[in-house]
Short mmCIF file of C-alpha atoms in Angstrom, two decimals:
data_model
loop_
_atom_site.label_atom_id
_atom_site.label_comp_id
_atom_site.label_asym_id
_atom_site.label_seq_id
_atom_site.Cartn_x
_atom_site.Cartn_y
_atom_site.Cartn_z
CA MET A 1 107.32 18.16 224.11
CA GLY A 2 105.12 17.86 221.08
CA VAL A 3 101.54 16.73 221.27
CA LYS A 4 100.47 16.48 224.91
CA ILE A 5 97.91 13.74 224.96
CA PHE A 6 96.49 14.47 228.42
CA ARG A 7 95.46 17.97 227.34
CA SER A 8 92.80 19.56 225.17
CA ASP A 9 91.15 16.32 224.09
CA ASN A 10 94.32 15.50 222.11
CA TRP A 11 94.13 11.78 222.83
CA ASN A 12 90.56 11.45 221.57
CA LYS A 13 91.55 13.29 218.41
CA ILE A 14 94.47 10.94 217.88
CA LYS A 15 92.46 7.79 218.70
CA ASN A 16 89.86 8.86 216.15
CA GLY A 17 92.55 8.98 213.45
CA ASN A 18 92.88 12.77 213.22
CA ILE A 19 96.65 12.53 213.05
CA ILE A 20 98.79 14.98 211.12
CA ARG A 21 102.51 15.26 210.58
CA ARG A 22 102.70 18.20 212.99
CA ASP A 23 101.78 15.78 215.82
CA LEU A 24 105.25 14.24 215.39
CA MET A 25 107.08 17.54 215.81
CA GLY A 26 108.83 18.26 219.07
CA LEU A 27 108.67 14.72 220.41
CA HIS A 28 111.63 13.18 222.20
CA PRO A 29 113.35 10.34 220.30
CA ASP A 30 113.75 8.25 223.47
CA ARG A 31 110.89 9.29 225.75
CA ASP A 32 108.15 9.30 223.09
CA VAL A 33 108.96 6.05 221.27
CA GLU A 34 105.53 4.47 221.78
CA LEU A 35 103.71 7.66 220.84
CA ILE A 36 105.78 8.10 217.67
CA ARG A 37 105.09 4.49 216.71
CA TYR A 38 101.37 4.89 217.40
CA LEU A 39 101.06 8.15 215.45
CA ILE A 40 102.68 6.71 212.35
CA ALA A 41 100.91 3.35 212.51
CA HIS A 42 97.49 4.99 212.89
CA ALA A 43 97.94 8.00 210.61
CA PRO A 44 95.76 8.22 207.53
CA GLU A 45 97.35 6.36 204.62
CA ALA A 46 97.85 9.62 202.69
CA SER A 47 99.98 11.13 205.49
CA ARG A 48 101.92 8.06 206.50
CA SER A 49 104.78 8.30 203.98
CA SER A 50 105.56 11.95 204.78
CA MET A 51 105.39 11.13 208.48
CA MET A 52 107.79 8.22 207.98
CA LYS A 53 110.18 10.50 206.09
CA TYR A 54 110.04 13.05 208.92
CA ALA A 55 110.48 10.32 211.57
CA ALA A 56 113.46 8.90 209.68
CA GLU A 57 115.16 12.32 209.68
CA LYS A 58 114.28 13.38 213.22
CA TYR A 59 114.04 10.12 215.15
CA ASN A 60 116.20 7.68 213.15
CA LEU A 61 113.14 5.55 212.47
CA ASP A 62 113.92 3.60 209.32
CA GLU A 63 110.94 1.31 208.92
CA MET A 64 107.21 1.40 209.43
CA PRO A 65 106.57 0.50 213.05
CA GLU A 66 104.40 -2.51 213.69
CA PRO A 67 101.91 -2.08 216.51
CA PRO A 68 102.88 -4.19 219.52
CA GLU A 69 100.70 -7.23 220.08
CA ASN A 70 99.80 -9.08 223.24
CA ILE A 71 101.09 -12.58 222.49
CA ASP A 72 98.74 -14.05 225.12
CA ASP A 73 95.72 -12.36 223.51
CA PRO A 74 96.33 -11.00 220.00
CA LYS A 75 92.85 -9.43 220.02
CA ASP A 76 93.63 -7.32 223.12
CA ALA A 77 92.50 -3.87 222.00
CA HIS A 78 94.03 -2.16 225.05
CA TYR A 79 97.59 -3.44 224.70
CA GLU A 80 99.09 -0.89 222.32
CA VAL A 81 97.21 2.05 223.84
CA TYR A 82 98.22 1.03 227.36
CA PHE A 83 101.92 1.41 226.60
CA VAL A 84 101.44 4.74 224.82
CA LEU A 85 99.56 6.08 227.85
CA GLN A 86 102.08 4.61 230.29
CA GLU A 87 104.88 6.38 228.46
CA GLN A 88 103.00 9.65 228.15
CA VAL A 89 101.66 9.88 231.72
CA ALA A 90 105.29 9.99 232.84
CA ARG A 91 105.77 13.03 230.59
CA GLU A 92 102.83 14.98 232.07
CA GLU A 93 103.97 17.27 234.87
CA ASP A 94 100.82 19.33 235.48
CA ALA A 95 98.77 18.08 238.44
CA ASP A 96 95.68 20.03 237.35
CA VAL A 97 95.74 18.42 233.91
CA LEU A 98 96.06 14.98 235.50
CA LYS A 99 93.29 15.71 238.01
CA ASP A 100 90.98 16.73 235.20
CA ALA A 101 91.85 13.55 233.31
CA ALA A 102 91.29 11.35 236.37
CA LEU A 103 87.98 12.92 237.28
CA ASN A 104 86.46 13.87 233.94
CA ASN A 105 87.97 11.83 231.14
CA SER A 106 85.71 9.26 229.56
CA ASP A 107 88.69 7.15 228.45
CA TYR A 108 89.14 4.68 231.32
CA ASP A 109 92.80 3.87 230.62
CA MET A 110 93.78 7.53 230.44
CA ALA A 111 91.85 8.36 233.61
CA ALA A 112 93.36 5.36 235.45
CA PHE A 113 96.91 6.39 234.56
CA ALA A 114 96.19 9.96 235.67
CA PHE A 115 94.79 8.71 239.00
CA CYS A 116 97.83 6.49 239.57
CA ARG A 117 100.30 9.26 238.62
CA LEU A 118 98.66 11.53 241.18
CA THR A 119 98.46 8.99 244.00
CA GLY A 120 101.10 6.34 243.43
CA TYR A 121 98.30 3.78 243.48
CA SER A 122 98.58 0.64 241.38
CA PHE A 123 95.70 -1.68 240.58
CA PRO A 124 96.14 -5.38 241.38
CA SER A 125 97.26 -7.61 238.53
CA SER A 126 94.61 -9.61 236.76
CA GLU A 127 94.69 -13.33 237.44
CA CYS A 128 94.59 -13.82 233.69
CA ASP A 129 98.18 -13.65 232.42
CA ALA A 130 97.08 -11.98 229.21
CA TYR A 131 95.88 -8.93 231.14
CA SER A 132 98.18 -8.96 234.16
CA TYR A 133 100.13 -6.01 232.76
CA ARG A 134 97.15 -3.65 233.36
CA THR A 135 98.08 -2.29 236.77
CA PHE A 136 98.46 1.33 235.59
CA SER A 137 101.59 1.49 237.71
CA CYS A 138 103.68 4.62 237.19
CA ASP A 139 105.79 7.00 239.21
CA THR A 140 103.95 9.48 241.39
CA LEU A 141 104.03 13.08 240.19
CA PRO A 142 106.97 14.63 242.12
CA GLU A 143 104.95 17.60 243.39
CA MET A 144 102.35 15.37 245.07
CA THR A 145 102.84 15.32 248.83
CA GLU A 146 101.09 12.94 251.20
CA GLU A 147 98.69 15.75 252.08
CA SER A 148 97.91 16.64 248.45
CA ILE A 149 97.34 12.96 247.64
CA ARG A 150 95.00 12.65 250.61
CA GLU A 151 93.09 15.78 249.51
CA PHE A 152 92.79 14.45 245.98
CA CYS A 153 91.52 11.06 247.20
CA LEU A 154 88.92 12.83 249.34
CA GLU A 155 87.84 14.84 246.30
CA VAL A 156 87.48 11.64 244.25
CA ILE A 157 85.38 10.08 247.01
CA GLU A 158 83.25 13.21 247.45
CA LYS A 159 82.55 13.46 243.71
CA GLY A 160 81.81 9.75 243.52
CA GLY A 161 84.32 9.33 240.72
CA ARG A 162 85.05 6.02 239.04
CA PHE A 163 88.12 5.59 241.24
CA LYS A 164 86.21 6.08 244.49
CA GLU A 165 87.04 2.55 245.70
CA ALA A 166 90.72 2.93 244.84
CA ALA A 167 90.82 6.28 246.69
CA GLN A 168 89.17 4.67 249.71
CA LYS A 169 91.71 1.82 249.66
CA TYR A 170 94.56 4.31 249.40
CA LEU A 171 93.30 6.29 252.40
CA TYR A 172 92.67 3.10 254.40
CA TYR A 173 96.22 1.83 253.86
CA GLU A 174 97.65 5.26 254.62
CA LYS A 175 96.00 5.09 258.06
CA LEU A 176 97.66 1.73 258.70
CA LYS A 177 101.16 3.12 258.15
#
């Protein structure tokens, strides 16, 4: 796997436009589609053509990717990023990296996906159709057992993290099972 966006502040670097051709190297042509599209679309103008050439050779990408747009709200700033993070959280296999992202990352969307990957939790859909996609639903990290999820939720609650309520809901519904 190429650039691992849940590690080493990589996502903040990319979001701030510090994108280089090397970020495209080692990505998977099928599992990193959204990330490849995002990197090229948001690369500095000077780097974009060499990145497109590389992507054409390595990933069979023949044209400049257009950023996806929320047809219900074209000004939705979260839409494109949401699908990059959804794709990439599924690629992250390190529970410690995800825990750090869930507890300490200032980027809400990244932290929410990390929390959901660790717990299997999914936020309720918005009543507004334009934002109903933002549930942060993703598969639970395979190594997470019921006990490790419970321990993580207790840690979130103890630290008073931003997902304290979600952790409390998770534990409450676990007791009902």
